[in-house]
Amino acid sequence: MNEVSKPIPVADAETAPYWDGCREGRLLIQQCADCRRRRFPPHRLCPHCHSANADWVEATGRGKVYSWIVVNHPVPKEVYREEVPYVVALIELEEGVRMVSNIVGCDPHDVAADMPVSVFFEPADGGMVLPRFRPATGAA
Amino acid sequence: MYGLRDKYAIAGVGETAYTRNSGVPVLDLAVEACLNAARDAGVDVKDVDGIVSYNFGDSAPAIAVATALGIPNVGYAVDFAGGGNAANLITLSAAAAMEAGLAKKVLCFRAMNGRSGFRLGGGREMLARGVTQHTAPFGWITYPQAMAMWARRHIVKYGTSAEEFGSVAVTFRENASLNERAMQRAPITMDDYLASRFIVEPFRMLDICLESDGACAVLMTDAARAKDMAKKPVYIMGGAYGGGPDQGEDLFDAIRWPDHSENYAAYIADDLWKSAGVGPRDVDVAQIYDCFTYSVLMQLEGFGFAKPGEAGAYCASGAIRRDGELPLNTHGGLLSEAYIHGFNHVVEAVRQLRGECGPRQVEGAEIALTTAGAMTCGSAMVLRN
């Protein structure tokens, strides 16, 4: 690709329902229909019991920051020059799974471990909608 | 790797110059390093019958190198798809191949135009497929960005200070100043470290390894053959490869990793030391995988040189300096010698055990540790002279 864009998620057979959920403003994660464990990223088989029976359940969208970085140096420069500094975080959802996203809506240096955050959805390159997080208001 | 203690040895080492722009295809670099390793051992390279390497699609295939060297009989040729985690896996696999009778003299190499060609620290493709669809679209793209997430957890859990990370960078640069092969030889102070700009917090520029063009190689054979070769053999006492559960779908992805304040080392330490029959206190010099400063701390903790959370203070105490109780990365490491993806650590360990390191020689070094890996998986070896 010569055209510069942010990386565009390419939905596949396992992840299409997840990305469709984002378009509808719903954060969907898989739950094994047999052993009931939740998992992320989406996959056909449960890594615990290998069952192929899974339900898509809507997460509350609430979680807390497990780890985070502040990106100061943009890579690729032409794509992220206007974005830095930005925060990428590993977020632990209330449902017990971890996912990667951005924390916006606060100073990057105000992000802290275990900070409560909540999801919102934002249109992104390639016609996709990404789940992003901001500091949770009110009780966590 | 059990049951092979002292049975296989590194008989020769070689490399190219380490530069920012080699000006030659990576195949040429691999050939030069392999030829130098064979010559160092006093072996006709055409008698080599095995060749093994690792790469990210950025190198010359092992069989291409064998062909360029005119090796007529190849009984073992493997390219591991791997990063720094594989730097000691290739030597262990060479021992396994020889034990299985597939080969008798095996070249192990890593070659890359890591600065002028494919840059590992650079971006990934803009269409994010597989697990990358859950990471890259959020601007989580480069290895420094991936690993800063681990360093952060060490800070959160243990309060690791900038000065503790910095002591690793300053010490390794001090060593590099004594190594004419090193790409960065100008000494740095703690103030220089603290003043270096943030690339991706918590990493400053001086927490991050170099990008290099170059290659290095070793020639391995069995102990009996090694004794008849040109140089003093360096024996592999033991080794291990592995990591923990939920390593993820590529080297970058560690979304499900249990605890980012510790890495692969904690999971393979028992196998490493049991296979070698020695422990951390027996090591005279260690070459620890240092793509970033934090990885040194986590490995010192994982391999038992310091308790969890205490490696920062250990490094800052001076213990890892050349005159300390555990001299580390005497060549300057990936942070200051060159980034040959950790394989230059093996070459340096061999030279230390042969007493060939001149001003940076650790006097009386008899047992060396080499490690490879920073995140979910990795490899390590214990060597002796």
CSV table of C-alpha atoms in Angstrom, one decimal, chain B residues 7-372:
chain,number,residue,atom,x,y,z
B,7,LYS,CA,28.9,-33.1,25.0
B,8,TYR,CA,28.8,-30.3,22.3
B,9,ALA,CA,31.0,-27.3,21.9
B,10,ILE,CA,31.4,-24.0,20.1
B,11,ALA,CA,34.7,-24.4,18.2
B,12,GLY,CA,34.7,-21.2,16.2
B,13,VAL,CA,33.2,-17.7,16.2
B,14,GLY,CA,33.1,-15.0,13.5
B,15,GLU,CA,31.3,-11.9,12.4
B,16,THR,CA,31.2,-9.0,10.0
B,17,ALA,CA,31.7,-5.4,10.8
B,18,TYR,CA,28.7,-3.9,12.5
B,19,THR,CA,27.5,-0.8,10.6
B,20,ARG,CA,24.5,1.4,9.8
B,21,ASN,CA,24.7,0.5,6.2
B,22,SER,CA,26.5,-2.6,5.0
B,23,GLY,CA,26.0,-1.8,1.4
B,24,VAL,CA,25.7,-5.5,0.6
B,25,PRO,CA,22.9,-8.0,0.5
B,26,VAL,CA,22.2,-9.9,3.8
B,27,LEU,CA,23.4,-13.1,2.1
B,28,ASP,CA,26.9,-11.6,1.8
B,29,LEU,CA,26.9,-10.8,5.4
B,30,ALA,CA,25.9,-14.3,6.4
B,31,VAL,CA,28.5,-15.8,4.2
B,32,GLU,CA,31.3,-13.6,5.6
B,33,ALA,CA,30.4,-14.4,9.2
B,34,CYS,CA,30.1,-18.1,8.6
B,35,LEU,CA,33.4,-18.2,6.7
B,36,ASN,CA,35.1,-16.4,9.6
B,37,ALA,CA,33.6,-18.8,12.2
B,38,ALA,CA,34.9,-21.8,10.2
B,39,ARG,CA,38.3,-20.3,9.8
B,40,ASP,CA,38.4,-19.4,13.5
B,41,ALA,CA,37.9,-23.1,14.2
B,42,GLY,CA,40.4,-24.2,11.6
B,43,VAL,CA,37.7,-26.0,9.7
B,44,ASP,CA,37.3,-26.2,5.9
B,45,VAL,CA,33.8,-24.7,5.5
B,46,LYS,CA,33.1,-27.4,2.9
B,47,ASP,CA,33.3,-30.0,5.7
B,48,VAL,CA,30.4,-28.3,7.4
B,49,ASP,CA,27.2,-30.4,7.1
B,50,GLY,CA,24.6,-28.5,9.0
B,51,ILE,CA,23.4,-24.9,9.1
B,52,VAL,CA,20.8,-23.1,11.1
B,53,SER,CA,19.5,-19.6,11.6
B,54,TYR,CA,16.5,-17.6,12.7
B,55,ASN,CA,14.8,-14.6,11.1
B,56,PHE,CA,11.7,-12.5,10.6
B,57,GLY,CA,11.8,-12.9,6.8
B,58,ASP,CA,14.7,-10.4,6.8
B,59,SER,CA,17.6,-12.7,6.3
B,60,ALA,CA,19.1,-15.2,3.8
B,61,PRO,CA,17.8,-18.8,4.2
B,62,ALA,CA,20.3,-21.2,5.7
B,63,ILE,CA,20.3,-23.3,2.5
B,64,ALA,CA,21.2,-20.2,0.4
B,65,VAL,CA,24.2,-19.6,2.7
B,66,ALA,CA,25.3,-23.2,2.4
B,67,THR,CA,25.0,-22.9,-1.4
B,68,ALA,CA,27.0,-19.7,-1.5
B,69,LEU,CA,29.7,-21.3,0.6
B,70,GLY,CA,29.8,-24.3,-1.7
B,71,ILE,CA,29.0,-26.8,1.0
B,72,PRO,CA,28.3,-30.1,-0.8
B,73,ASN,CA,26.6,-32.2,1.9
B,74,VAL,CA,23.9,-30.6,4.0
B,75,GLY,CA,22.3,-33.0,6.5
B,76,TYR,CA,20.5,-30.3,8.5
B,77,ALA,CA,19.3,-26.9,7.4
B,78,VAL,CA,16.7,-25.0,9.3
B,79,ASP,CA,15.5,-21.4,9.5
B,80,PHE,CA,13.5,-20.7,12.7
B,81,ALA,CA,10.9,-18.0,12.4
B,82,GLY,CA,11.9,-16.2,15.4
B,83,GLY,CA,13.2,-13.1,17.0
B,84,GLY,CA,15.7,-12.6,19.8
B,85,ASN,CA,14.0,-15.5,21.6
B,86,ALA,CA,15.6,-17.9,19.2
B,87,ALA,CA,19.2,-16.7,19.5
B,88,ASN,CA,20.1,-19.6,21.8
B,89,LEU,CA,17.5,-22.0,20.4
B,90,ILE,CA,19.5,-22.3,17.2
B,91,THR,CA,22.6,-23.5,19.1
B,92,LEU,CA,20.5,-25.9,21.2
B,93,SER,CA,18.9,-27.2,18.1
B,94,ALA,CA,22.3,-27.7,16.5
B,95,ALA,CA,23.3,-29.9,19.5
B,96,ALA,CA,20.0,-31.8,19.1
B,97,ALA,CA,20.7,-32.3,15.4
B,98,MET,CA,24.1,-33.6,16.1
B,99,GLU,CA,22.8,-35.9,18.8
B,100,ALA,CA,20.3,-37.3,16.3
B,101,GLY,CA,23.1,-37.9,13.8
B,102,LEU,CA,21.9,-35.4,11.3
B,103,ALA,CA,25.2,-33.5,11.2
B,104,LYS,CA,28.6,-33.3,12.7
B,105,LYS,CA,29.7,-29.7,12.2
B,106,VAL,CA,27.0,-27.1,12.3
B,107,LEU,CA,27.1,-23.4,11.5
B,108,CYS,CA,24.7,-21.2,13.4
B,109,PHE,CA,24.2,-17.6,12.3
B,110,ARG,CA,22.1,-14.5,12.4
B,111,ALA,CA,22.5,-12.0,9.6
B,112,MET,CA,20.5,-8.8,9.0
B,113,ASN,CA,20.5,-5.4,7.4
B,114,GLY,CA,18.6,-4.2,10.5
B,115,ARG,CA,19.3,-0.5,9.9
B,116,SER,CA,19.6,0.0,6.1
B,117,GLY,CA,17.1,-2.7,5.2
B,118,PHE,CA,14.1,-4.2,7.1
B,119,ARG,CA,13.9,-2.2,10.3
B,120,LEU,CA,12.3,-4.3,13.2
B,121,GLY,CA,11.6,-1.1,15.1
B,122,GLY,CA,9.6,0.3,12.2
B,123,GLY,CA,5.9,0.0,11.3
B,124,ARG,CA,4.0,-3.0,10.6
B,125,GLU,CA,1.7,-3.4,7.5
B,126,MET,CA,-1.2,-1.1,7.5
B,127,LEU,CA,-3.8,-3.9,7.0
B,128,ALA,CA,-4.0,-5.4,10.4
B,129,ARG,CA,-4.9,-9.1,10.1
B,130,GLY,CA,-4.9,-11.9,12.7
B,131,VAL,CA,-4.2,-10.8,16.2
B,132,THR,CA,-2.7,-7.6,14.9
B,133,GLN,CA,-6.3,-6.4,14.2
B,134,HIS,CA,-6.6,-6.0,18.0
B,135,THR,CA,-3.3,-4.2,18.5
B,136,ALA,CA,-2.1,-2.1,15.6
B,137,PRO,CA,-5.2,0.0,14.9
B,138,PHE,CA,-4.7,1.6,18.3
B,139,GLY,CA,-1.2,2.8,17.3
B,140,TRP,CA,0.5,-0.1,19.1
B,141,ILE,CA,2.8,-1.0,16.3
B,142,THR,CA,6.5,-1.1,17.1
B,143,TYR,CA,8.6,-3.3,19.4
B,144,PRO,CA,9.5,-0.4,21.7
B,145,GLN,CA,5.8,0.2,22.1
B,146,ALA,CA,5.2,-3.5,22.9
B,147,MET,CA,7.9,-3.8,25.5
B,148,ALA,CA,7.2,-0.4,27.2
B,149,MET,CA,4.0,-2.1,28.4
B,150,TRP,CA,6.1,-4.7,30.2
B,151,ALA,CA,8.5,-2.2,31.7
B,152,ARG,CA,5.5,-0.2,33.0
B,153,ARG,CA,4.3,-3.2,34.9
B,154,HIS,CA,7.7,-3.6,36.6
B,155,ILE,CA,7.5,0.0,37.6
B,156,VAL,CA,3.9,-0.3,38.9
B,157,LYS,CA,4.6,-3.5,40.9
B,158,TYR,CA,8.1,-2.6,42.3
B,159,GLY,CA,8.6,1.1,41.9
B,160,THR,CA,11.6,0.6,39.6
B,161,SER,CA,13.3,4.0,39.1
B,162,ALA,CA,14.6,5.7,36.0
B,163,GLU,CA,18.1,5.6,37.5
B,164,GLU,CA,17.9,1.8,37.9
B,165,PHE,CA,17.0,1.4,34.2
B,166,GLY,CA,19.7,3.9,33.4
B,167,SER,CA,22.4,2.1,35.3
B,168,VAL,CA,22.1,-0.7,32.7
B,169,ALA,CA,22.5,1.7,29.8
B,170,VAL,CA,25.4,3.5,31.4
B,171,THR,CA,27.2,0.3,32.4
B,172,PHE,CA,26.9,-1.3,29.0
B,173,ARG,CA,28.1,1.8,27.2
B,174,GLU,CA,31.1,1.8,29.5
B,175,ASN,CA,31.9,-1.7,28.3
B,176,ALA,CA,31.4,-0.8,24.7
B,177,SER,CA,33.9,2.0,25.0
B,178,LEU,CA,36.5,-0.9,25.4
B,179,ASN,CA,35.2,-2.8,22.3
B,180,GLU,CA,36.5,-1.6,19.0
B,181,ARG,CA,33.7,-3.5,17.3
B,182,ALA,CA,31.0,-1.6,19.1
B,183,MET,CA,28.8,0.9,17.2
B,184,GLN,CA,28.4,3.3,20.1
B,185,ARG,CA,31.5,3.8,22.1
B,186,ALA,CA,31.2,7.3,23.5
B,187,PRO,CA,30.7,7.0,27.3
B,188,ILE,CA,27.4,8.3,28.7
B,189,THR,CA,26.6,9.5,32.2
B,190,MET,CA,23.4,9.1,34.2
B,191,ASP,CA,22.6,12.7,33.4
B,192,ASP,CA,22.9,11.9,29.7
B,193,TYR,CA,20.5,9.0,30.2
B,194,LEU,CA,18.0,11.0,32.1
B,195,ALA,CA,18.1,13.8,29.5
B,196,SER,CA,17.6,11.5,26.5
B,197,ARG,CA,14.2,12.1,25.0
B,198,PHE,CA,11.2,9.9,25.6
B,199,ILE,CA,10.4,7.6,22.6
B,200,VAL,CA,7.6,5.7,24.3
B,201,GLU,CA,7.2,6.2,28.0
B,202,PRO,CA,8.6,4.8,30.1
B,203,PHE,CA,11.4,4.3,27.5
B,204,ARG,CA,13.9,7.0,26.8
B,205,MET,CA,16.1,6.8,23.7
B,206,LEU,CA,18.9,5.3,25.7
B,207,ASP,CA,16.7,2.5,27.0
B,208,ILE,CA,16.4,1.2,23.4
B,209,CYS,CA,18.9,-0.9,21.5
B,210,LEU,CA,20.7,0.0,18.3
B,211,GLU,CA,19.7,-0.9,14.8
B,212,SER,CA,22.5,-2.6,13.0
B,213,ASP,CA,23.6,-4.2,9.8
B,214,GLY,CA,25.8,-7.2,10.3
B,215,ALA,CA,26.1,-10.9,10.9
B,216,CYS,CA,27.7,-13.2,13.4
B,217,ALA,CA,28.1,-17.0,13.4
B,218,VAL,CA,29.5,-19.9,15.5
B,219,LEU,CA,30.7,-23.3,14.4
B,220,MET,CA,29.5,-26.1,16.6
B,221,THR,CA,30.7,-29.7,16.8
B,222,ASP,CA,30.9,-32.5,19.4
B,223,ALA,CA,33.4,-32.4,22.2
B,224,ALA,CA,35.8,-35.0,20.7
B,225,ARG,CA,36.1,-33.2,17.4
B,226,ALA,CA,36.3,-29.8,19.1
B,227,LYS,CA,39.4,-30.8,21.0
B,228,ASP,CA,41.3,-31.3,17.7
B,229,MET,CA,40.3,-27.9,16.3
B,230,ALA,CA,42.3,-24.7,16.3
B,231,LYS,CA,40.8,-22.9,19.3
B,232,LYS,CA,40.1,-23.9,22.9
B,233,PRO,CA,36.5,-25.4,22.9
B,234,VAL,CA,33.7,-23.7,24.8
B,235,TYR,CA,31.4,-26.4,26.0
B,236,ILE,CA,27.6,-26.1,26.3
B,237,MET,CA,26.8,-27.2,29.9
B,238,GLY,CA,23.1,-26.8,29.5
B,239,GLY,CA,20.3,-24.8,28.0
B,240,ALA,CA,16.6,-24.3,27.8
B,241,TYR,CA,14.0,-22.8,25.6
B,242,GLY,CA,10.4,-21.8,26.5
B,243,GLY,CA,8.1,-19.5,28.2
B,244,GLY,CA,4.9,-19.3,30.1
B,245,PRO,CA,1.3,-20.0,29.3
B,246,ASP,CA,-0.7,-17.7,27.0
B,247,GLN,CA,2.2,-16.5,25.0
B,248,GLY,CA,-0.1,-15.2,22.3
B,249,GLU,CA,-0.3,-15.4,18.6
B,250,ASP,CA,2.9,-13.7,17.6
B,251,LEU,CA,6.0,-12.4,19.4
B,252,PHE,CA,4.3,-9.0,19.9
B,253,ASP,CA,0.9,-10.1,21.3
B,254,ALA,CA,1.0,-10.7,25.0
B,255,ILE,CA,-2.6,-9.6,25.8
B,256,ARG,CA,-3.2,-12.8,27.8
B,257,TRP,CA,0.2,-13.1,29.5
B,258,PRO,CA,-0.3,-13.7,33.2
B,259,ASP,CA,1.9,-11.0,34.7
B,260,HIS,CA,3.9,-8.5,32.6
B,261,SER,CA,6.3,-7.7,35.5
B,262,GLU,CA,8.1,-11.0,34.7
B,263,ASN,CA,9.1,-12.6,31.4
B,264,TYR,CA,10.1,-15.9,30.0
B,265,ALA,CA,13.1,-16.2,32.2
B,266,ALA,CA,11.1,-17.1,35.3
B,267,TYR,CA,9.7,-20.1,33.4
B,268,ILE,CA,12.9,-21.6,32.0
B,269,ALA,CA,15.3,-20.9,34.9
B,270,ASP,CA,14.8,-24.3,36.5
B,271,ASP,CA,15.5,-26.3,33.3
B,272,LEU,CA,18.5,-24.1,32.5
B,273,TRP,CA,20.2,-24.5,35.8
B,274,LYS,CA,19.3,-28.2,36.3
B,275,SER,CA,20.5,-29.1,32.8
B,276,ALA,CA,23.8,-27.3,33.4
B,277,GLY,CA,24.3,-28.6,36.9
B,278,VAL,CA,25.3,-25.2,38.2
B,279,GLY,CA,23.4,-22.1,39.5
B,280,PRO,CA,23.4,-18.4,39.3
B,281,ARG,CA,26.2,-18.0,41.8
B,282,ASP,CA,28.6,-20.0,39.6
B,283,VAL,CA,28.4,-17.7,36.7
B,284,ASP,CA,31.5,-15.5,36.1
B,285,VAL,CA,30.2,-13.4,33.2
B,286,ALA,CA,26.7,-13.1,31.6
B,287,GLN,CA,25.5,-11.8,28.3
B,288,ILE,CA,21.9,-10.9,28.9
B,289,TYR,CA,19.4,-10.1,26.1
B,290,ASP,CA,19.1,-6.3,26.2
B,291,CYS,CA,16.9,-5.1,23.4
B,292,PHE,CA,15.7,-2.7,26.2
B,293,THR,CA,17.1,-2.0,29.6
B,294,TYR,CA,14.0,-3.5,31.4
B,295,SER,CA,14.6,-6.9,29.9
B,296,VAL,CA,17.9,-7.1,31.7
B,297,LEU,CA,16.1,-6.6,35.0
B,298,MET,CA,13.4,-9.1,34.4
B,299,GLN,CA,15.9,-11.7,33.3
B,300,LEU,CA,18.2,-11.2,36.3
B,301,GLU,CA,15.1,-11.7,38.5
B,302,GLY,CA,13.8,-14.7,36.5
B,303,PHE,CA,17.1,-16.5,36.4
B,304,GLY,CA,17.6,-16.0,40.1
B,305,PHE,CA,20.4,-13.4,40.3
B,306,ALA,CA,18.1,-11.1,42.2
B,307,LYS,CA,14.7,-11.5,43.9
B,308,PRO,CA,11.7,-10.2,42.0
B,309,GLY,CA,11.7,-6.4,42.2
B,310,GLU,CA,15.3,-6.2,43.3
B,311,ALA,CA,17.2,-6.3,40.1
B,312,GLY,CA,17.0,-2.5,39.6
B,313,ALA,CA,18.8,-1.9,42.9
B,314,TYR,CA,21.3,-4.7,42.1
B,315,CYS,CA,22.2,-3.1,38.7
B,316,ALA,CA,22.4,0.4,40.3
B,317,SER,CA,24.7,-1.0,43.0
B,318,GLY,CA,27.5,-1.6,40.4
B,319,ALA,CA,27.3,-5.4,40.7
B,320,ILE,CA,26.9,-5.7,36.9
B,321,ARG,CA,30.0,-3.7,36.0
B,322,ARG,CA,33.2,-5.3,34.8
B,323,ASP,CA,34.6,-5.3,38.3
B,324,GLY,CA,31.4,-6.2,40.0
B,325,GLU,CA,30.2,-9.6,41.1
B,326,LEU,CA,28.3,-10.3,37.9
B,327,PRO,CA,29.9,-8.6,34.9
B,328,LEU,CA,27.1,-8.2,32.2
B,329,ASN,CA,27.3,-7.6,28.5
B,330,THR,CA,31.0,-7.0,28.3
B,331,HIS,CA,30.8,-6.2,24.6
B,332,GLY,CA,28.3,-3.4,25.2
B,333,GLY,CA,25.3,-5.5,24.4
B,334,LEU,CA,22.5,-4.8,21.9
B,335,LEU,CA,22.3,-1.4,23.6
B,336,SER,CA,25.8,-0.3,22.6
B,337,GLU,CA,27.7,-2.9,20.6
B,338,ALA,CA,25.2,-3.8,17.9
B,339,TYR,CA,21.8,-5.3,17.4
B,340,ILE,CA,22.5,-8.7,15.8
B,341,HIS,CA,19.4,-10.0,17.5
B,342,GLY,CA,21.2,-11.4,20.5
B,343,PHE,CA,23.5,-13.7,18.6
B,344,ASN,CA,26.4,-11.4,19.2
B,345,HIS,CA,26.0,-12.3,22.9
B,346,VAL,CA,27.0,-15.9,22.1
B,347,VAL,CA,30.1,-14.7,20.2
B,348,GLU,CA,31.1,-12.5,23.1
B,349,ALA,CA,30.6,-15.2,25.7
B,350,VAL,CA,32.9,-17.6,23.8
B,351,ARG,CA,35.6,-14.9,23.5
B,352,GLN,CA,35.3,-14.2,27.2
B,353,LEU,CA,35.8,-17.9,28.0
B,354,ARG,CA,38.8,-18.1,25.7
B,355,GLY,CA,40.3,-15.0,27.4
B,356,GLU,CA,40.4,-13.1,24.1
B,357,CYS,CA,38.7,-9.9,25.2
B,358,GLY,CA,41.7,-7.6,25.9
B,359,PRO,CA,40.8,-4.6,28.0
B,360,ARG,CA,37.3,-5.8,28.6
B,361,GLN,CA,38.3,-9.3,29.6
B,362,VAL,CA,36.8,-10.7,32.8
B,363,GLU,CA,39.8,-12.3,34.5
B,364,GLY,CA,39.5,-16.0,35.1
B,365,ALA,CA,36.1,-16.3,33.5
B,366,GLU,CA,35.2,-20.0,33.4
B,367,ILE,CA,31.4,-20.1,33.2
B,368,ALA,CA,29.3,-17.8,31.1
B,369,LEU,CA,25.5,-17.4,30.7
B,370,THR,CA,23.9,-16.3,27.5
B,371,THR,CA,20.3,-15.4,27.3
B,372,ALA,CA,17.9,-14.5,24.5
